[in-house]
XYZ file of C-alpha atoms in Angstrom:
278
model
C 0.029 0.021 -0.087
C 2.753 2.288 0.876
C 4.415 1.637 -2.594
C 1.098 2.349 -4.184
C 0.912 5.614 -2.400
C 4.299 6.859 -3.428
C 3.412 5.934 -7.062
C 0.213 8.106 -6.762
C 2.233 11.016 -5.428
C 5.153 10.667 -8.285
C 2.178 10.632 -10.720
C 0.785 14.017 -9.044
C 3.960 15.745 -8.930
C 4.664 14.587 -13.031
C 1.248 15.978 -13.986
C 1.446 19.070 -11.945
C 5.238 20.108 -13.701
C 3.433 19.065 -17.120
C 0.580 21.211 -16.284
C 2.970 24.245 -15.209
C 5.164 23.442 -18.357
C 2.418 24.025 -20.804
C 0.915 27.143 -18.956
C 4.249 28.653 -19.337
C 4.342 27.609 -22.878
C 1.173 28.752 -23.574
C 1.697 32.024 -21.918
C 4.888 32.654 -24.086
C 3.190 31.736 -27.172
C 0.306 34.568 -26.282
C 3.053 37.137 -25.575
C 4.707 36.504 -28.744
C 1.334 36.917 -30.583
C 0.684 39.927 -28.958
C 3.877 41.574 -29.275
C 3.696 40.535 -33.115
C 0.064 42.304 -33.175
C 1.840 45.651 -31.512
C 3.935 45.868 -34.813
C 0.809 45.460 -36.950
C -0.972 48.584 -38.613
C -3.887 48.131 -40.883
C -3.368 49.154 -44.365
C -3.993 53.078 -45.099
C -7.015 54.345 -46.930
C -5.373 57.502 -48.914
C -2.191 59.191 -49.537
C -1.869 62.790 -47.844
C 0.623 64.952 -50.034
C 2.192 67.826 -47.806
C 3.429 70.850 -48.968
C 5.419 73.679 -47.152
C 4.897 77.470 -48.182
C 8.481 78.833 -47.515
C 7.686 82.147 -46.639
C 5.665 80.981 -43.932
C 8.478 78.433 -42.543
C 11.465 80.753 -42.694
C 9.924 84.180 -41.139
C 10.740 82.570 -37.829
C 14.379 81.909 -38.817
C 16.599 83.662 -36.421
C 20.022 81.866 -37.365
C 21.058 79.908 -40.205
C 23.155 76.851 -40.768
C 23.993 75.015 -44.165
C 20.937 72.428 -44.020
C 18.492 75.230 -43.481
C 16.836 75.841 -47.039
C 15.932 79.620 -45.785
C 19.628 80.467 -45.649
C 20.288 79.907 -49.125
C 20.309 83.588 -50.478
C 19.233 84.264 -53.649
C 18.914 80.080 -53.983
C 16.074 80.000 -51.278
C 13.128 78.489 -52.159
C 10.335 80.659 -53.524
C 7.591 78.514 -54.488
C 5.948 75.573 -52.394
C 8.360 72.700 -51.612
C 7.539 69.135 -50.211
C 7.021 68.194 -46.619
C 6.057 64.491 -47.114
C 4.042 61.829 -48.847
C 1.806 60.580 -45.773
C -0.470 57.493 -45.880
C -3.447 58.483 -43.707
C -6.568 56.751 -42.722
C -10.226 58.139 -43.527
C -11.002 58.295 -39.758
C -8.374 61.139 -39.577
C -5.832 59.092 -37.950
C -2.514 57.380 -39.709
C 0.163 54.758 -39.188
C 3.390 55.464 -38.701
C 6.886 53.486 -38.380
C 5.274 50.513 -39.955
C 8.192 48.602 -41.559
C 11.891 48.535 -39.969
C 13.756 49.961 -42.630
C 16.467 52.408 -41.846
C 16.964 55.297 -44.176
C 20.025 54.914 -46.377
C 20.921 58.166 -48.264
C 23.140 55.690 -51.058
C 19.703 54.361 -52.156
C 18.542 57.533 -53.433
C 21.913 59.219 -54.308
C 20.435 59.828 -58.047
C 17.513 61.949 -56.413
C 19.579 64.204 -54.248
C 19.887 67.343 -56.315
C 16.192 67.258 -56.705
C 15.582 66.531 -53.259
C 17.495 69.531 -52.073
C 15.968 71.888 -54.426
C 12.179 70.476 -53.811
C 12.318 68.753 -50.704
C 14.484 71.047 -48.331
C 14.441 71.248 -44.171
C 13.682 74.650 -43.046
C 15.446 74.104 -39.580
C 18.677 73.305 -38.268
C 19.729 70.525 -36.326
C 19.069 66.668 -36.792
C 15.257 65.257 -36.730
C 13.689 62.141 -34.614
C 13.281 58.968 -36.721
C 11.866 55.846 -36.123
C 14.819 53.470 -36.272
C 18.250 55.637 -36.866
C 17.909 58.132 -33.954
C 18.566 61.333 -35.010
C 18.949 61.879 -38.765
C 18.082 64.103 -41.861
C 14.829 65.285 -42.630
C 14.370 62.820 -45.473
C 14.931 59.967 -42.951
C 12.305 61.165 -40.606
C 9.732 61.180 -43.679
C 10.752 57.649 -44.927
C 11.187 55.634 -41.726
C 7.857 57.142 -39.991
C 5.566 57.593 -43.404
C 7.419 56.098 -46.200
C 7.459 52.648 -44.616
C 3.604 52.714 -44.095
C 2.949 53.372 -47.898
C 3.213 49.401 -48.817
C 1.867 47.760 -50.776
C 1.571 50.891 -53.180
C 5.247 52.097 -52.789
C 7.381 48.965 -51.692
C 11.098 50.759 -51.167
C 12.781 53.999 -49.989
C 13.901 54.740 -53.626
C 10.112 54.317 -55.171
C 8.741 56.742 -51.963
C 11.381 59.450 -52.912
C 10.735 59.430 -56.816
C 7.277 58.871 -56.439
C 6.938 62.115 -54.413
C 8.971 63.845 -56.834
C 6.666 62.991 -59.653
C 3.698 63.923 -57.998
C 4.984 67.433 -57.184
C 6.250 68.263 -60.850
C 2.800 66.694 -61.885
C 0.635 68.894 -59.609
C 2.289 72.143 -59.639
C 0.572 74.197 -57.033
C 2.492 77.207 -57.209
C 1.978 77.663 -60.965
C -1.551 76.923 -60.514
C -1.844 79.702 -58.004
C 0.213 81.996 -60.063
C -1.826 81.847 -63.027
C -4.871 82.365 -60.716
C -3.423 85.666 -59.959
C -2.452 84.691 -56.213
C 1.317 85.777 -56.043
C 3.848 85.598 -53.176
C 3.480 89.323 -51.468
C 3.733 90.520 -48.215
C 1.263 93.204 -48.605
C -1.463 91.110 -50.525
C -4.424 89.008 -48.693
C -6.283 86.600 -50.634
C -9.673 85.177 -50.342
C -9.030 81.486 -49.071
C -12.284 80.584 -50.934
C -10.508 81.851 -54.196
C -7.265 79.610 -53.431
C -9.227 76.618 -53.034
C -11.251 77.192 -55.943
C -8.451 77.553 -58.152
C -7.045 74.330 -56.851
C -10.342 72.464 -57.381
C -10.610 73.799 -60.701
C -6.947 72.593 -61.601
C -7.197 69.252 -59.925
C -10.841 68.464 -59.530
C -10.343 67.915 -56.124
C -10.362 70.139 -52.757
C -7.092 70.410 -50.797
C -6.675 71.077 -47.178
C -4.537 74.364 -45.851
C -2.920 75.141 -42.898
C -1.902 78.493 -41.822
C 0.246 80.358 -38.982
C -1.958 83.446 -38.219
C -3.026 84.574 -41.805
C -0.344 83.241 -43.487
C -0.472 79.913 -45.354
C 2.017 77.576 -44.174
C 1.095 74.050 -45.574
C -1.050 72.988 -48.203
C -2.136 69.375 -48.474
C -3.179 67.653 -51.848
C -4.854 64.113 -51.160
C -4.788 61.017 -53.585
C -6.244 57.533 -53.906
C -3.806 54.785 -53.888
C -3.786 54.999 -57.800
C -2.562 58.538 -57.306
C -5.791 60.158 -58.560
C -7.058 63.312 -56.601
C -9.396 62.843 -54.085
C -11.002 65.426 -51.832
C -8.981 65.869 -48.487
C -10.921 65.248 -45.108
C -11.563 68.742 -44.214
C -14.007 70.780 -42.054
C -16.400 73.491 -42.612
C -14.830 76.708 -41.878
C -16.792 78.712 -39.249
C -15.873 81.937 -40.754
C -17.185 81.177 -44.180
C -20.000 78.762 -44.893
C -19.892 79.089 -48.649
C -16.661 76.775 -48.719
C -14.621 73.975 -46.910
C -11.425 74.411 -45.663
C -8.812 73.943 -42.788
C -10.203 75.604 -39.304
C -6.623 77.285 -38.693
C -7.021 79.665 -41.786
C -8.937 82.717 -41.740
C -11.105 84.063 -44.485
C -8.346 86.221 -46.219
C -4.794 84.669 -46.230
C -1.232 85.794 -47.493
C 1.626 84.125 -49.193
C 4.507 85.979 -47.501
C 8.001 86.527 -49.006
C 11.085 85.530 -47.215
C 14.160 87.537 -47.878
C 17.025 85.197 -47.394
C 20.488 86.465 -46.566
C 22.297 83.265 -46.775
C 24.197 81.620 -44.093
C 25.572 83.685 -41.072
C 28.353 83.092 -38.675
C 25.954 82.359 -35.712
C 26.752 79.402 -33.633
C 23.135 78.860 -32.162
C 20.484 77.315 -34.298
C 16.718 76.795 -33.826
C 15.943 72.888 -33.496
C 13.521 71.556 -35.802
C 10.037 71.684 -34.200
C 6.991 71.477 -36.387
C 3.541 72.267 -34.916
C 1.403 70.926 -37.560
C 2.894 67.687 -38.722
C 1.304 64.543 -37.353
C 3.657 63.264 -34.822
C-alpha cells in the first residue's frame, strides 16, 4: 500500500510539472502573438501630400546653418516645397513607423539634387527617426511615413521618386500664380479663391493650414492609384460657402522671405513642427 501511495504521489508531481510547463509555454505564445500584433498596423486608405510655403516656414528663422533651406540667399525656395507623402486613414488617424527599414542615403543618391531643391528642410539640427536615432529630414519622412505606404510604394527609392513625380505633375505654385495669387508681403487673398483655383485645376479639394493669416502648408490628397481626391476637411466657421482647414482665416497671405544666406551664428533653431502629425 505504501508503494502504491508513493507511485500516486510521483504521478501527481509529474502531472503538476507538465501542467505548469504547458501553461508557461502557452503564456509565452500569447505574449509572442501580442508582441507581433503591436507591430501590425492596418493598410492605409489614401495619400496625404503635404507641401510647405517657404515664406511662412522661414519667417521665424533667427539663425542659419548650411542645412536650412531658408539660408540659401538667392537660391532659397520661392515656391511650395515638399514636406512629405503621408499614408493616412479616413478616420483622421494615420499609421507610422510600420516597417523596420532604416533610411539609407545611398539608395537615393541619384535624386539628391532634386531633393535638395524641392524637398528641403527649413530647420537646423537633426530630426527624430523611428529606427536611426537622430537623422536627416528625409530619414524622418521615410522611416515614419514611407514605411507605411506598402503595398503601393515598396522601397525607399520608390517613395522619394514617386513623391517628386507628384510634385512636378501637380504644380500648386504654378496654378496659384496663373490664378493671380502671387507671393506678397502686402496682399491678402480670399481663402475660398485659393481653394477654388486648386479645385478647378485638379478636380479635388485641398486642405490648408495657416500660421495666423499666412499659408503654412497646403495638402493634396490622392487615392492609392494617385488619382486626386478630396482631403478630409472641415467647414470653416468664418465662411459657410466653402470647406477648408479651420486653422485659416477668411483672407490669407503668401508671404515672401528675404534670405540673407548663412550667417556665423553658433546657435541654431531646433527642428520643431507644429502641424505635422507626430
